[in-house]
Amino acid sequence: MSDDRVPAARTASWRSWAPWIVLAVVVLAVIVWAAQPSGAPTPAERARALAAQLRCPDCESLSAADAQTSSARAIRRDLRARVAEGQSDATIRQAYVERYGEAIVLEPERRGLGLLVWGLPVVMLGAGALGLALAFRRWRRLQRRHATPDDEAIVREARRDGPTL
Amino acid sequence: MKYTARWIAVGVAVLLVALVVVFATQVGSDPRADARQSELAGRDVPEFRITTLDGTRLTEADLAGRTTIVNFWNTWCIPCREEAPALQKFHERHADDPTFQMIGIVRDDTRRAVERWVDNRGDAWTIAMDPGGNAALAFGTRGQPETFAVSPDGLVVGYQFGPASVEDLETLLLAARGRVTP
């Protein structure tokens, strides 16, 4: 009797997990597909991407790609020239950090404390998912309670004696 | 396993606190707060190429051997106009000193407006145009006015963000001569 129940329970468990597994696989596939580079960027695209990573030095919270100040225009020209010279993205970014300091880079660096800014949201997401999974598991383990005939009798009694509206 | 939920809650709380600390110290800082200091301080004067109003080409090599005050400005910026009398007074004091020179580099303005300004005010120091903004970029300027002090051996030794008073300019000059730290 018990030998029959174990495979049946396993099958039920798999069935309950299957939609989540499918969902996870689909989400991962979409992320991987979206993250795929669509061919090598042209020099103009590289310069534009670099400008988007740099802060416009004489305006508030705008990238050098979006701002229209003389500094932003000069930066865009300089980036195009550096890309044409064959400088790497890292070299170009470093040249700007040396000139303006770390504040010129819009995105925090992926090292040191800056790594926390990138990593913590992912860790938080993982912790949240784990917490939810544990909570669902616990709720599923709780046996469903049904009213006994005695309970129903108590309720009937209370209704009969209670105030009427 | 008895206190799993509690440990997870503590872990999440610790992560949240860490995130708040990181955002408060790293991301939330005002980038313009860095404007008071120049990354060039203590380093070689950057490469630049500008043309003065009389057509003379100037590069970083022309700064060698003299203490130089480099001032970025233009005619339409209000703080530059406020600074103009101080620049004039300061230059008059040192105009006869052969070891001193002052260069005004114009950011984002027209040659015509600058020539009219100089004629009207009688500014006697070197004024150069920077049409592409390359010199401003090389010096890492964030606006105007900004003033740099360059020592005779080509080191950037002082920096002033915003309008400089005569006293500020004197301090920058002393720094360029190696006598004080601005």
Short mmCIF file of C-alpha atoms in Angstrom, two decimals:
data_model
loop_
_atom_site.label_atom_id
_atom_site.label_comp_id
_atom_site.label_asym_id
_atom_site.label_seq_id
_atom_site.Cartn_x
_atom_site.Cartn_y
_atom_site.Cartn_z
CA MET A 1 0.00 0.00 0.00
CA SER A 2 2.73 2.43 1.03
CA ASP A 3 4.83 1.43 -2.04
CA ASP A 4 2.06 2.71 -4.31
CA ARG A 5 1.69 5.98 -2.46
CA VAL A 6 5.32 7.11 -2.72
CA PRO A 7 5.52 7.26 -6.57
CA ALA A 8 2.09 8.91 -6.64
CA ALA A 9 3.29 11.59 -4.20
CA ARG A 10 6.44 12.12 -6.23
CA THR A 11 4.44 12.55 -9.41
CA ALA A 12 2.18 15.07 -7.70
CA SER A 13 5.23 16.94 -6.40
CA TRP A 14 6.76 17.09 -9.88
CA ARG A 15 3.50 18.28 -11.34
CA SER A 16 3.31 21.13 -8.85
CA TRP A 17 6.90 22.18 -9.59
CA ALA A 18 6.76 21.75 -13.35
CA PRO A 19 5.17 25.17 -14.17
CA TRP A 20 7.80 26.93 -12.04
CA ILE A 21 10.63 25.07 -13.72
CA VAL A 22 9.21 25.88 -17.15
CA LEU A 23 8.85 29.54 -16.13
CA ALA A 24 12.45 29.66 -14.85
CA VAL A 25 13.75 28.07 -18.08
CA VAL A 26 11.78 30.55 -20.23
CA VAL A 27 12.96 33.57 -18.18
CA LEU A 28 16.58 32.39 -18.36
CA ALA A 29 16.33 31.79 -22.10
CA VAL A 30 14.88 35.28 -22.66
CA ILE A 31 17.62 36.88 -20.52
CA VAL A 32 20.36 34.99 -22.37
CA TRP A 33 18.82 35.88 -25.74
CA ALA A 34 18.41 39.56 -24.80
CA ALA A 35 21.98 39.75 -23.49
CA GLN A 36 23.46 38.46 -26.74
CA PRO A 37 25.37 41.23 -28.53
CA SER A 38 23.90 41.92 -31.95
CA GLY A 39 27.19 41.94 -33.84
CA ALA A 40 30.25 44.11 -33.31
CA PRO A 41 29.38 47.77 -32.67
CA THR A 42 30.45 50.36 -35.22
CA PRO A 43 32.89 53.10 -34.08
CA ALA A 44 29.99 55.56 -33.92
CA GLU A 45 27.98 53.15 -31.75
CA ARG A 46 30.97 52.65 -29.46
CA ALA A 47 31.48 56.39 -29.10
CA ARG A 48 27.76 56.86 -28.38
CA ALA A 49 27.79 54.07 -25.79
CA LEU A 50 30.83 55.59 -24.09
CA ALA A 51 29.20 59.03 -24.07
CA ALA A 52 26.16 57.50 -22.40
CA GLN A 53 28.41 56.19 -19.63
CA LEU A 54 30.00 59.57 -18.91
CA ARG A 55 28.43 62.40 -16.97
CA CYS A 56 28.18 65.79 -18.63
CA PRO A 57 30.61 67.85 -16.49
CA ASP A 58 28.70 71.12 -16.60
CA CYS A 59 25.11 69.96 -16.23
CA GLU A 60 23.11 68.09 -13.61
CA SER A 61 22.59 64.34 -13.94
CA LEU A 62 22.75 64.13 -17.71
CA SER A 63 25.05 61.95 -19.71
CA ALA A 64 27.46 63.39 -22.24
CA ALA A 65 25.35 61.62 -24.87
CA ASP A 66 22.16 63.47 -23.89
CA ALA A 67 23.44 66.93 -22.94
CA GLN A 68 23.85 69.74 -25.45
CA THR A 69 26.41 71.89 -23.58
CA SER A 70 29.77 72.77 -25.13
CA SER A 71 31.50 70.31 -22.76
CA ALA A 72 29.19 67.48 -23.79
CA ARG A 73 29.76 68.26 -27.47
CA ALA A 74 33.53 68.38 -26.89
CA ILE A 75 33.39 65.05 -25.08
CA ARG A 76 31.47 63.44 -27.93
CA ARG A 77 34.02 64.74 -30.46
CA ASP A 78 36.89 63.56 -28.26
CA LEU A 79 35.31 60.10 -27.86
CA ARG A 80 34.90 59.73 -31.62
CA ALA A 81 38.54 60.70 -32.11
CA ARG A 82 39.76 58.28 -29.43
CA VAL A 83 37.68 55.41 -30.84
CA ALA A 84 39.05 56.18 -34.31
CA GLU A 85 42.57 56.06 -32.86
CA GLY A 86 41.83 52.53 -31.65
CA GLN A 87 41.79 53.19 -27.92
CA SER A 88 39.92 50.60 -25.84
CA ASP A 89 36.80 51.50 -23.89
CA ALA A 90 38.64 50.95 -20.60
CA THR A 91 41.50 53.25 -21.66
CA ILE A 92 39.08 55.98 -22.69
CA ARG A 93 37.08 55.73 -19.46
CA GLN A 94 40.30 55.84 -17.45
CA ALA A 95 41.44 58.97 -19.29
CA TYR A 96 38.23 60.71 -18.24
CA VAL A 97 38.50 59.48 -14.65
CA GLU A 98 42.04 60.88 -14.49
CA ARG A 99 40.78 64.22 -15.76
CA TYR A 100 37.51 64.54 -13.84
CA GLY A 101 37.62 61.91 -11.08
CA GLU A 102 35.33 58.90 -10.54
CA ALA A 103 32.26 61.17 -10.53
CA ILE A 104 32.48 61.49 -14.32
CA VAL A 105 31.40 57.85 -14.69
CA LEU A 106 27.62 57.50 -14.42
CA GLU A 107 27.57 53.81 -13.51
CA PRO A 108 29.32 52.67 -10.34
CA GLU A 109 32.47 50.66 -10.95
CA ARG A 110 32.08 46.87 -10.85
CA ARG A 111 34.71 46.54 -8.12
CA GLY A 112 35.19 47.48 -4.49
CA LEU A 113 32.14 49.08 -2.88
CA GLY A 114 30.66 49.69 -6.31
CA LEU A 115 30.34 45.91 -6.67
CA LEU A 116 27.87 45.94 -3.77
CA VAL A 117 25.58 48.25 -5.70
CA TRP A 118 25.47 45.74 -8.53
CA GLY A 119 25.47 42.58 -6.41
CA LEU A 120 23.13 43.45 -3.56
CA PRO A 121 19.93 43.72 -5.61
CA VAL A 122 20.61 40.26 -7.07
CA VAL A 123 21.28 38.84 -3.60
CA MET A 124 18.13 40.53 -2.29
CA LEU A 125 16.12 39.04 -5.15
CA GLY A 126 17.54 35.59 -4.36
CA ALA A 127 16.81 35.98 -0.65
CA GLY A 128 13.25 37.08 -1.42
CA ALA A 129 12.69 34.12 -3.73
CA LEU A 130 14.10 31.73 -1.12
CA GLY A 131 11.87 33.26 1.57
CA LEU A 132 8.81 32.90 -0.63
CA ALA A 133 9.69 29.31 -1.49
CA LEU A 134 10.07 28.43 2.21
CA ALA A 135 6.82 30.19 3.07
CA PHE A 136 4.90 28.35 0.32
CA ARG A 137 6.37 25.08 1.51
CA ARG A 138 5.31 25.72 5.07
CA TRP A 139 1.80 26.73 4.05
CA ARG A 140 1.44 23.60 1.96
CA ARG A 141 2.49 21.42 4.89
CA LEU A 142 -0.24 22.83 7.11
CA GLN A 143 -3.08 20.34 7.13
CA ARG A 144 -6.40 21.67 6.04
CA ARG A 145 -8.82 21.63 8.99
CA HIS A 146 -12.39 20.65 8.55
CA ALA A 147 -15.25 21.40 10.90
CA THR A 148 -16.26 18.38 12.94
CA PRO A 149 -19.94 17.59 13.62
CA ASP A 150 -19.37 18.99 17.13
CA ASP A 151 -18.07 22.29 15.67
CA GLU A 152 -21.07 22.57 13.37
CA ALA A 153 -23.40 21.92 16.31
CA ILE A 154 -21.74 24.76 18.27
CA VAL A 155 -22.20 27.14 15.34
CA ARG A 156 -25.85 26.14 14.90
CA GLU A 157 -26.41 26.67 18.60
CA ALA A 158 -24.76 30.09 18.51
CA ARG A 159 -26.83 31.18 15.51
CA ARG A 160 -30.04 30.10 17.16
CA ASP A 161 -29.28 31.96 20.39
CA GLY A 162 -27.68 35.04 18.86
CA PRO A 163 -29.36 38.39 18.19
CA THR A 164 -31.39 38.63 15.00
CA LEU A 165 -30.98 41.55 12.68
CA MET B 1 15.65 24.87 10.96
CA LYS B 2 13.39 26.03 13.76
CA TYR B 3 14.31 29.70 13.26
CA THR B 4 14.86 29.67 9.49
CA ALA B 5 12.42 32.50 8.82
CA ARG B 6 13.99 34.60 11.54
CA TRP B 7 17.49 34.08 10.11
CA ILE B 8 16.28 34.98 6.63
CA ALA B 9 14.66 38.13 8.00
CA VAL B 10 17.90 39.06 9.77
CA GLY B 11 19.87 38.38 6.58
CA VAL B 12 17.54 40.53 4.50
CA ALA B 13 17.72 43.31 7.12
CA VAL B 14 21.55 43.20 7.05
CA LEU B 15 21.54 43.36 3.25
CA LEU B 16 19.10 46.28 3.31
CA VAL B 17 21.29 48.19 5.74
CA ALA B 18 24.35 47.47 3.58
CA LEU B 19 22.46 48.70 0.50
CA VAL B 20 21.42 51.91 2.27
CA VAL B 21 25.02 52.52 3.40
CA VAL B 22 26.37 51.95 -0.11
CA PHE B 23 23.78 54.24 -1.73
CA ALA B 24 24.33 56.90 0.92
CA THR B 25 28.10 56.89 0.60
CA GLN B 26 28.62 56.05 -3.07
CA VAL B 27 25.67 56.70 -5.32
CA GLY B 28 23.98 59.51 -3.47
CA SER B 29 27.01 61.78 -3.44
CA ASP B 30 26.69 64.97 -5.43
CA PRO B 31 29.08 64.78 -8.38
CA ARG B 32 29.43 68.56 -8.39
CA ALA B 33 30.87 68.40 -4.89
CA ASP B 34 34.08 67.26 -6.59
CA ALA B 35 34.12 70.47 -8.61
CA ARG B 36 35.97 72.32 -5.85
CA GLN B 37 39.09 70.40 -6.63
CA SER B 38 40.85 69.54 -9.85
CA GLU B 39 42.13 66.10 -10.69
CA LEU B 40 45.01 67.88 -12.41
CA ALA B 41 46.43 69.26 -9.16
CA GLY B 42 50.05 68.19 -8.80
CA ARG B 43 50.22 66.82 -12.33
CA ASP B 44 51.74 68.05 -15.56
CA VAL B 45 49.78 70.68 -17.40
CA PRO B 46 47.75 68.83 -20.05
CA GLU B 47 48.44 69.04 -23.76
CA PHE B 48 46.41 71.74 -25.48
CA ARG B 49 46.46 73.84 -28.61
CA ILE B 50 44.75 77.21 -28.78
CA THR B 51 44.91 80.32 -30.93
CA THR B 52 45.12 83.80 -29.43
CA LEU B 53 43.02 86.70 -30.70
CA ASP B 54 46.05 87.97 -32.66
CA GLY B 55 46.45 84.57 -34.34
CA THR B 56 49.38 83.16 -32.33
CA ARG B 57 49.30 79.42 -31.69
CA LEU B 58 49.81 78.45 -28.04
CA THR B 59 50.52 75.02 -26.60
CA GLU B 60 51.48 73.69 -23.18
CA ALA B 61 55.12 74.19 -24.16
CA ASP B 62 54.57 77.96 -24.12
CA LEU B 63 53.90 77.82 -20.40
CA ALA B 64 57.39 76.56 -19.54
CA GLY B 65 59.72 78.87 -17.62
CA ARG B 66 57.06 81.24 -16.32
CA THR B 67 54.42 81.18 -13.63
CA THR B 68 51.14 81.08 -15.48
CA ILE B 69 47.58 81.79 -14.48
CA VAL B 70 45.13 80.11 -16.87
CA ASN B 71 41.58 81.43 -16.65
CA PHE B 72 38.63 79.84 -18.47
CA TRP B 73 35.85 82.33 -19.09
CA ASN B 74 33.40 83.80 -21.57
CA THR B 75 31.52 87.06 -22.03
CA TRP B 76 28.00 85.82 -21.25
CA CYS B 77 28.60 84.07 -17.95
CA ILE B 78 27.58 86.25 -15.00
CA PRO B 79 30.22 84.93 -12.55
CA CYS B 80 32.88 85.66 -15.22
CA ARG B 81 31.66 89.25 -15.42
CA GLU B 82 31.80 89.47 -11.62
CA GLU B 83 35.36 88.15 -11.71
CA ALA B 84 36.56 90.46 -14.47
CA PRO B 85 37.56 93.45 -12.27
CA ALA B 86 39.64 91.18 -10.01
CA LEU B 87 41.44 89.70 -13.00
CA GLN B 88 42.18 93.17 -14.33
CA LYS B 89 43.49 94.46 -11.01
CA PHE B 90 45.59 91.34 -10.47
CA HIS B 91 47.08 91.52 -13.96
CA GLU B 92 47.94 95.22 -13.58
CA ARG B 93 49.93 94.36 -10.45
CA HIS B 94 52.07 91.77 -12.22
CA ALA B 95 52.06 92.91 -15.84
CA ASP B 96 55.68 94.09 -15.65
CA ASP B 97 56.95 90.81 -14.20
CA PRO B 98 58.73 88.92 -17.01
CA THR B 99 58.37 85.63 -15.10
CA PHE B 100 54.58 85.92 -15.06
CA GLN B 101 51.92 85.45 -17.70
CA MET B 102 48.16 85.21 -17.68
CA ILE B 103 46.10 83.45 -20.34
CA GLY B 104 42.35 83.74 -20.67
CA ILE B 105 40.86 80.80 -22.57
CA VAL B 106 37.39 81.43 -23.91
CA ARG B 107 34.86 78.62 -23.51
CA ASP B 108 31.77 78.55 -25.68
CA ASP B 109 31.59 82.07 -27.03
CA THR B 110 31.97 83.90 -30.32
CA ARG B 111 35.17 85.62 -31.38
CA ARG B 112 33.25 88.79 -32.14
CA ALA B 113 31.75 89.04 -28.65
CA VAL B 114 35.15 88.39 -27.09
CA GLU B 115 36.94 91.00 -29.22
CA ARG B 116 34.28 93.58 -28.34
CA TRP B 117 34.62 92.71 -24.64
CA VAL B 118 38.41 93.00 -24.69
CA ASP B 119 38.33 96.28 -26.61
CA ASN B 120 35.81 97.79 -24.25
CA ARG B 121 37.59 96.75 -21.09
CA GLY B 122 41.15 97.03 -22.28
CA ASP B 123 42.21 93.62 -21.01
CA ALA B 124 45.94 93.39 -21.65
CA TRP B 125 46.64 89.71 -21.01
CA THR B 126 46.66 86.94 -23.60
CA ILE B 127 43.19 85.89 -24.69
CA ALA B 128 42.71 82.73 -26.75
CA MET B 129 39.71 81.06 -28.31
CA ASP B 130 38.92 77.38 -27.72
CA PRO B 131 36.25 76.79 -30.37
CA GLY B 132 36.05 73.00 -30.08
CA GLY B 133 36.35 73.09 -26.29
CA ASN B 134 39.42 70.86 -26.48
CA ALA B 135 41.51 72.92 -24.07
CA ALA B 136 38.60 73.10 -21.62
CA LEU B 137 38.29 69.33 -21.88
CA ALA B 138 42.03 68.82 -21.44
CA PHE B 139 41.94 70.86 -18.22
CA GLY B 140 38.86 68.96 -17.05
CA THR B 141 36.80 72.11 -16.58
CA ARG B 142 33.19 71.89 -15.44
CA GLY B 143 32.13 75.37 -16.41
CA GLN B 144 33.43 78.88 -16.14
CA PRO B 145 35.12 80.74 -14.62
CA GLU B 146 37.80 78.31 -13.55
CA THR B 147 41.38 79.28 -12.87
CA PHE B 148 44.54 77.17 -12.81
CA ALA B 149 47.98 78.08 -11.52
CA VAL B 150 50.87 76.49 -13.40
CA SER B 151 54.43 76.48 -12.06
CA PRO B 152 57.41 77.33 -14.33
CA ASP B 153 58.24 73.62 -14.56
CA GLY B 154 54.80 72.86 -15.97
CA LEU B 155 52.95 71.53 -12.92
CA VAL B 156 49.35 72.44 -12.14
CA VAL B 157 49.69 73.60 -8.54
CA GLY B 158 46.51 75.53 -7.85
CA TYR B 159 42.87 75.63 -8.86
CA GLN B 160 39.94 77.95 -8.29
CA PHE B 161 36.38 76.92 -9.14
CA GLY B 162 34.10 79.89 -9.67
CA PRO B 163 34.96 83.59 -9.58
CA ALA B 164 38.34 84.39 -8.04
CA SER B 165 39.08 87.47 -5.95
CA VAL B 166 42.39 89.33 -6.18
CA GLU B 167 43.45 87.56 -2.97
CA ASP B 168 42.59 84.16 -4.49
CA LEU B 169 44.65 85.00 -7.56
CA GLU B 170 47.60 86.15 -5.44
CA THR B 171 47.45 82.87 -3.50
CA LEU B 172 47.41 80.92 -6.75
CA LEU B 173 50.40 82.89 -8.00
CA LEU B 174 52.34 82.27 -4.81
CA ALA B 175 51.53 78.57 -5.15
CA ALA B 176 52.81 78.58 -8.71
CA ARG B 177 56.00 80.15 -7.43
CA GLY B 178 56.26 77.38 -4.85
CA ARG B 179 55.72 79.55 -1.80
CA VAL B 180 52.34 78.43 -0.45
CA THR B 181 49.90 75.57 -0.79
CA PRO B 182 46.53 76.93 -1.97
#
